[in-house]
Tab-separated table of C-alpha atoms and ligand atoms in Angstrom:
chain	number	residue	atom	x	y	z
H	1	UNK	CA	-20.847	-32.856	-31.140
H	2	UNK	CA	-19.459	-29.450	-32.196
H	3	UNK	CA	-17.678	-27.509	-29.473
H	4	UNK	CA	-18.254	-24.169	-31.209
H	5	UNK	CA	-21.518	-22.295	-31.109
H	6	UNK	CA	-22.279	-21.421	-34.710
H	7	UNK	CA	-25.330	-21.513	-36.981
H	8	UNK	CA	-23.711	-24.703	-38.185
H	9	UNK	CA	-24.494	-26.240	-34.832
H	10	UNK	CA	-27.703	-27.382	-36.502
H	11	UNK	CA	-25.298	-30.341	-36.666
H	12	UNK	CA	-25.343	-30.253	-32.855
H	13	UNK	CA	-28.952	-31.421	-33.242
H	14	UNK	CA	-28.270	-34.448	-35.449
H	15	UNK	CA	-31.016	-36.164	-37.362
H	16	UNK	CA	-31.214	-38.876	-34.723
H	17	UNK	CA	-31.301	-36.546	-31.735
H	18	UNK	CA	-32.872	-38.484	-28.824
H	19	UNK	CA	-34.734	-35.305	-27.837
H	20	UNK	CA	-36.326	-34.984	-31.269
H	21	UNK	CA	-37.142	-38.717	-31.256
H	22	UNK	CA	-38.844	-38.345	-27.877
H	23	UNK	CA	-40.877	-35.380	-29.117
H	24	UNK	CA	-42.107	-37.265	-32.177
H	25	UNK	CA	-42.991	-40.378	-30.172
H	26	UNK	CA	-45.009	-38.325	-27.674
H	27	UNK	CA	-46.724	-36.206	-30.335
H	28	UNK	CA	-47.969	-39.344	-32.075
H	29	UNK	CA	-49.968	-40.071	-28.877
H	30	UNK	CA	-51.045	-36.649	-27.655
H	31	UNK	CA	-51.235	-32.996	-28.692
H	32	UNK	CA	-48.367	-31.778	-26.473
H	33	UNK	CA	-45.060	-32.800	-24.925
H	34	UNK	CA	-42.737	-31.345	-22.296
H	35	UNK	CA	-39.062	-32.261	-22.099
H	36	UNK	CA	-36.634	-31.184	-19.362
H	37	UNK	CA	-33.042	-30.559	-20.497
H	38	UNK	CA	-34.080	-30.512	-24.133
H	39	UNK	CA	-31.745	-27.772	-25.383
H	40	UNK	CA	-28.158	-28.515	-26.404
H	41	UNK	CA	-26.054	-27.108	-23.506
H	42	UNK	CA	-24.005	-24.662	-25.629
H	43	UNK	CA	-27.150	-23.224	-27.172
H	44	UNK	CA	-28.932	-23.065	-23.815
H	45	UNK	CA	-26.030	-21.256	-22.132
H	46	UNK	CA	-25.529	-18.786	-25.003
H	47	UNK	CA	-29.221	-17.810	-24.922
H	48	UNK	CA	-29.141	-17.585	-21.125
H	49	UNK	CA	-26.142	-15.233	-21.321
H	50	UNK	CA	-28.037	-13.028	-23.773
H	51	UNK	CA	-31.123	-12.996	-21.503
H	52	UNK	CA	-28.961	-11.983	-18.555
H	53	UNK	CA	-28.450	-8.606	-20.332
H	54	UNK	CA	-32.179	-7.840	-20.711
H	55	UNK	CA	-31.597	-4.121	-21.343
H	56	UNK	CA	-29.912	-5.060	-24.654
H	57	UNK	CA	-32.869	-7.114	-25.874
H	58	UNK	CA	-35.194	-4.194	-26.646
H	59	UNK	CA	-38.167	-5.790	-24.850
H	60	UNK	CA	-41.529	-4.073	-25.382
H	61	UNK	CA	-45.040	-4.687	-24.009
H	62	UNK	CA	-46.584	-7.635	-25.850
H	63	UNK	CA	-49.924	-7.344	-27.641
H	64	UNK	CA	-52.613	-9.641	-28.975
H	65	UNK	CA	-54.117	-10.082	-32.465
H	66	UNK	CA	-52.640	-10.013	-35.941
H	67	UNK	CA	-51.102	-6.985	-37.650
H	68	UNK	CA	-53.646	-4.103	-37.753
H	69	UNK	CA	-55.707	-5.658	-34.971
H	70	UNK	CA	-52.634	-5.751	-32.740
H	71	UNK	CA	-53.369	-4.144	-29.365
H	72	UNK	CA	-51.681	-4.159	-25.979
H	73	UNK	CA	-54.132	-5.831	-23.584
H	74	UNK	CA	-52.645	-5.936	-20.072
H	75	UNK	CA	-55.749	-7.698	-18.702
H	76	UNK	CA	-54.938	-10.661	-21.029
H	77	UNK	CA	-51.137	-10.638	-21.082
H	78	UNK	CA	-48.576	-8.485	-19.313
H	79	UNK	CA	-45.248	-9.828	-20.581
H	80	UNK	CA	-42.669	-7.917	-22.623
H	81	UNK	CA	-41.238	-9.394	-25.828
H	82	UNK	CA	-38.479	-8.952	-28.400
H	83	UNK	CA	-38.636	-10.793	-31.738
H	84	UNK	CA	-35.646	-12.991	-32.585
H	85	UNK	CA	-34.038	-11.891	-35.825
H	86	UNK	CA	-30.754	-13.789	-35.809
H	87	UNK	CA	-28.737	-10.706	-34.862
H	88	UNK	CA	-26.383	-12.587	-32.483
H	89	UNK	CA	-24.584	-15.961	-32.738
H	90	UNK	CA	-26.899	-17.302	-29.996
H	91	UNK	CA	-29.995	-16.267	-31.953
H	92	UNK	CA	-28.589	-17.792	-35.146
H	93	UNK	CA	-27.886	-21.070	-33.337
H	94	UNK	CA	-31.434	-21.029	-31.902
H	95	UNK	CA	-32.933	-20.520	-35.373
H	96	UNK	CA	-30.738	-23.333	-36.738
H	97	UNK	CA	-31.848	-25.695	-33.945
H	98	UNK	CA	-35.509	-24.806	-34.538
H	99	UNK	CA	-35.060	-25.428	-38.238
H	100	UNK	CA	-33.511	-28.851	-37.603
H	101	UNK	CA	-36.526	-29.640	-35.396
H	102	UNK	CA	-38.902	-28.351	-38.089
H	103	UNK	CA	-37.368	-30.715	-40.640
H	104	UNK	CA	-37.438	-33.641	-38.203
H	105	UNK	CA	-41.131	-33.061	-37.383
H	106	UNK	CA	-41.962	-32.820	-41.081
H	107	UNK	CA	-40.074	-35.998	-41.900
H	108	UNK	CA	-41.688	-38.068	-39.139
H	109	UNK	CA	-45.128	-36.506	-38.629
H	110	UNK	CA	-45.791	-35.120	-42.142
H	111	UNK	CA	-46.781	-31.729	-40.777
H	112	UNK	CA	-45.644	-29.599	-43.727
H	113	UNK	CA	-44.224	-26.961	-41.373
H	114	UNK	CA	-42.920	-24.210	-43.574
H	115	UNK	CA	-41.515	-21.357	-41.503
H	116	UNK	CA	-40.691	-20.342	-37.932
H	117	UNK	CA	-41.010	-17.154	-35.887
H	118	UNK	CA	-40.051	-16.623	-32.245
H	119	UNK	CA	-39.589	-14.015	-29.552
H	120	UNK	CA	-37.934	-13.618	-26.184
H	121	UNK	CA	-40.415	-12.983	-23.384
H	122	UNK	CA	-39.927	-11.490	-19.937
H	123	UNK	CA	-42.627	-11.883	-17.306
H	124	UNK	CA	-41.849	-9.491	-14.458
H	125	UNK	CA	-43.081	-10.614	-11.012
H	126	UNK	CA	-46.901	-10.620	-11.186
H	127	UNK	CA	-47.049	-10.739	-15.020
H	128	UNK	CA	-49.203	-13.432	-16.627
H	129	UNK	CA	-50.834	-14.559	-19.872
H	130	UNK	CA	-54.494	-15.612	-19.530
H	131	UNK	CA	-55.750	-18.895	-21.017
H	132	UNK	CA	-55.555	-18.847	-24.835
H	133	UNK	CA	-54.754	-20.858	-27.954
H	134	UNK	CA	-52.002	-19.691	-30.320
H	135	UNK	CA	-54.032	-20.066	-33.545
H	136	UNK	CA	-57.634	-20.458	-34.631
H	137	UNK	CA	-58.589	-23.200	-37.034
H	138	UNK	CA	-61.376	-21.155	-38.627
H	139	UNK	CA	-60.068	-17.629	-38.317
H	140	UNK	CA	-62.357	-15.055	-39.937
H	141	UNK	CA	-59.561	-13.256	-41.761
H	142	UNK	CA	-57.831	-15.321	-44.480
H	143	UNK	CA	-54.078	-15.482	-43.996
H	144	UNK	CA	-51.250	-16.773	-46.173
H	145	UNK	CA	-49.944	-18.904	-43.315
H	146	UNK	CA	-51.039	-20.019	-39.893
H	147	UNK	CA	-49.405	-21.282	-36.705
H	148	UNK	CA	-49.518	-25.065	-36.433
H	149	UNK	CA	-46.950	-26.074	-33.747
H	150	UNK	CA	-45.915	-23.980	-30.732
H	151	UNK	CA	-42.482	-24.273	-29.126
H	152	UNK	CA	-41.618	-22.726	-25.759
H	153	UNK	CA	-38.164	-22.882	-24.132
H	154	UNK	CA	-37.279	-21.732	-20.623
H	155	UNK	CA	-34.247	-19.915	-19.201
H	156	UNK	CA	-34.676	-19.749	-15.416
H	157	UNK	CA	-32.015	-21.596	-13.401
H	158	UNK	CA	-33.100	-23.116	-10.081
H	159	UNK	CA	-36.827	-22.480	-10.466
H	160	UNK	CA	-38.829	-23.691	-7.449
H	161	UNK	CA	-42.525	-24.582	-7.280
H	162	UNK	CA	-43.093	-21.725	-4.805
H	163	UNK	CA	-41.901	-19.226	-7.440
H	164	UNK	CA	-45.174	-19.812	-9.352
H	165	UNK	CA	-44.977	-18.884	-13.048
H	166	UNK	CA	-46.063	-22.295	-14.333
H	167	UNK	CA	-47.172	-22.846	-17.882
H	168	UNK	CA	-50.506	-24.691	-17.527
H	169	UNK	CA	-51.347	-26.844	-20.569
H	170	UNK	CA	-54.872	-28.251	-20.936
H	171	UNK	CA	-55.000	-31.606	-22.688
H	172	UNK	CA	-57.691	-31.304	-25.395
H	173	UNK	CA	-58.797	-34.939	-24.977
H	174	UNK	CA	-59.073	-35.222	-21.203
H	175	UNK	CA	-59.306	-31.523	-20.278
H	176	UNK	CA	-56.695	-32.274	-17.600
H	177	UNK	CA	-54.218	-29.618	-16.623
H	178	UNK	CA	-50.490	-30.251	-16.846
H	179	UNK	CA	-48.141	-27.784	-15.112
H	180	UNK	CA	-44.690	-26.944	-16.460
H	181	UNK	CA	-42.074	-25.225	-14.308
H	182	UNK	CA	-40.088	-22.765	-16.453
H	183	UNK	CA	-36.722	-24.309	-15.488
H	184	UNK	CA	-33.621	-23.658	-17.592
H	185	UNK	CA	-33.484	-26.024	-20.583
H	186	UNK	CA	-37.091	-27.265	-20.428
H	187	UNK	CA	-38.976	-27.200	-23.726
H	188	UNK	CA	-42.725	-27.529	-24.402
H	189	UNK	CA	-44.077	-28.366	-27.855
H	190	UNK	CA	-47.806	-28.430	-28.633
H	191	UNK	CA	-50.366	-28.110	-31.439
H	192	UNK	CA	-51.102	-24.375	-31.697
H	193	UNK	CA	-54.787	-24.759	-32.575
H	194	UNK	CA	-55.630	-27.490	-30.086
H	195	UNK	CA	-53.948	-26.921	-26.751
H	196	UNK	CA	-55.268	-24.103	-24.545
H	197	UNK	CA	-52.634	-22.847	-22.117
H	198	UNK	CA	-51.881	-20.024	-19.729
H	199	UNK	CA	-48.929	-18.501	-17.893
H	200	UNK	CA	-49.492	-18.052	-14.154
H	201	UNK	CA	-48.042	-15.065	-12.342
H	202	UNK	CA	-44.586	-15.616	-10.869
H	203	UNK	CA	-42.791	-14.211	-7.843
H	204	UNK	CA	-39.512	-13.958	-9.793
H	205	UNK	CA	-38.500	-12.592	-13.173
H	206	UNK	CA	-39.339	-15.294	-15.700
H	207	UNK	CA	-37.649	-15.612	-19.116
H	208	UNK	CA	-38.766	-17.760	-22.036
H	209	UNK	CA	-38.659	-18.002	-25.806
H	210	UNK	CA	-42.004	-18.643	-27.493
H	211	UNK	CA	-41.943	-19.747	-31.128
H	212	UNK	CA	-44.325	-21.007	-33.779
H	213	UNK	CA	-43.900	-23.238	-36.785
H	214	UNK	CA	-46.269	-22.139	-39.519
H	215	UNK	CA	-47.911	-23.821	-42.504
H	216	UNK	CA	-48.977	-22.132	-45.723
H	217	UNK	CA	-52.735	-22.076	-46.055
H	218	UNK	CA	-52.973	-21.134	-49.726
H	219	UNK	CA	-55.024	-18.010	-49.014
H	220	UNK	CA	-53.985	-14.741	-50.604
H	221	UNK	CA	-52.819	-12.273	-47.952
H	222	UNK	CA	-55.158	-9.306	-47.506
Z	301	OGA	C1	-47.206	-17.334	-25.739
Z	301	OGA	C2	-47.153	-18.286	-24.600
Z	301	OGA	C3	-45.866	-19.341	-22.838
Z	301	OGA	C4	-44.691	-19.122	-21.922
Z	301	OGA	O1	-46.327	-16.466	-25.835
Z	301	OGA	O2	-48.134	-17.480	-26.579
Z	301	OGA	O3	-48.110	-18.997	-24.409
Z	301	OGA	O4	-44.558	-19.950	-21.004
Z	301	OGA	N1	-46.023	-18.344	-23.837
Z	301	OGA	O5	-43.915	-18.176	-22.094
Z	302	MN	MN1	-49.390	-19.141	-26.193
C-alpha cells in the first residue's frame, strides 16, 4: 500500500479491497451496510486533521430541497455543511477513494453510478436531522441525474453510546431500526431512495462526510 497520501492513493483502495468486497456482498442481500474501520488509515487521519480545524472549512447552515427550492429548515435539520471540492490533498484522496468505490460497485452490482458529490457536516451538541430519504423515485421535477447510493463516513474518535448522535437506519424490508455510532473510520452505504434514516441529537460535536453517487436519468435539466 502507498505510504504517501495523494490522489493516486486510489491505488490504496485496490480493486480487491476486502472492504469493497464486504460492501458488495452485503448490498446483494439488503439495501444498506455499515462497516467499522472502513477507511484507509492515511485517508481517515488526513480528513480527521482537516476536520480538527473546523474554522477553515467554511461550514454553513444546511438546507433542504434542490436548487431554487433550497431552504434552511432548522426544524428538519440543524447541521452545518461545507461541500468537498478537492481543494486539499485530503479532499482529493477522499474523492479518489470514492471514485474507486464507485467503479467497484458498478462492476459488481451493475448500478451505473455516474458521478459523486459530498460534503463535510458538523452537528453541534443538540443538532439533528429528522427522518428522511436522500432521493425520491418519482420526484415531480425532472432532473438530469438523481442520487442512487448514499455514503456516510464518520470522524469522531472514542465515541460512546451515551454521547447519542446515532445514525438510525430503517431497513425497508423489515422496518427494523439499526443504530450506527459515528465512530472514527465507520462507513455506512445505503440505497438513497429506499432507506429512511435520521441523525439523533448528540451531546458532543459530531463530524461526518455525507456523499451521494448519482445516476443519469436522461431527463433534460429544467
Ligand atoms: C444526510 C445524512 C447522516 C449523517 O446528510 O443526508 O443523512 O450521519 N447524514 O451525517
Ligand atoms: Mn440523509
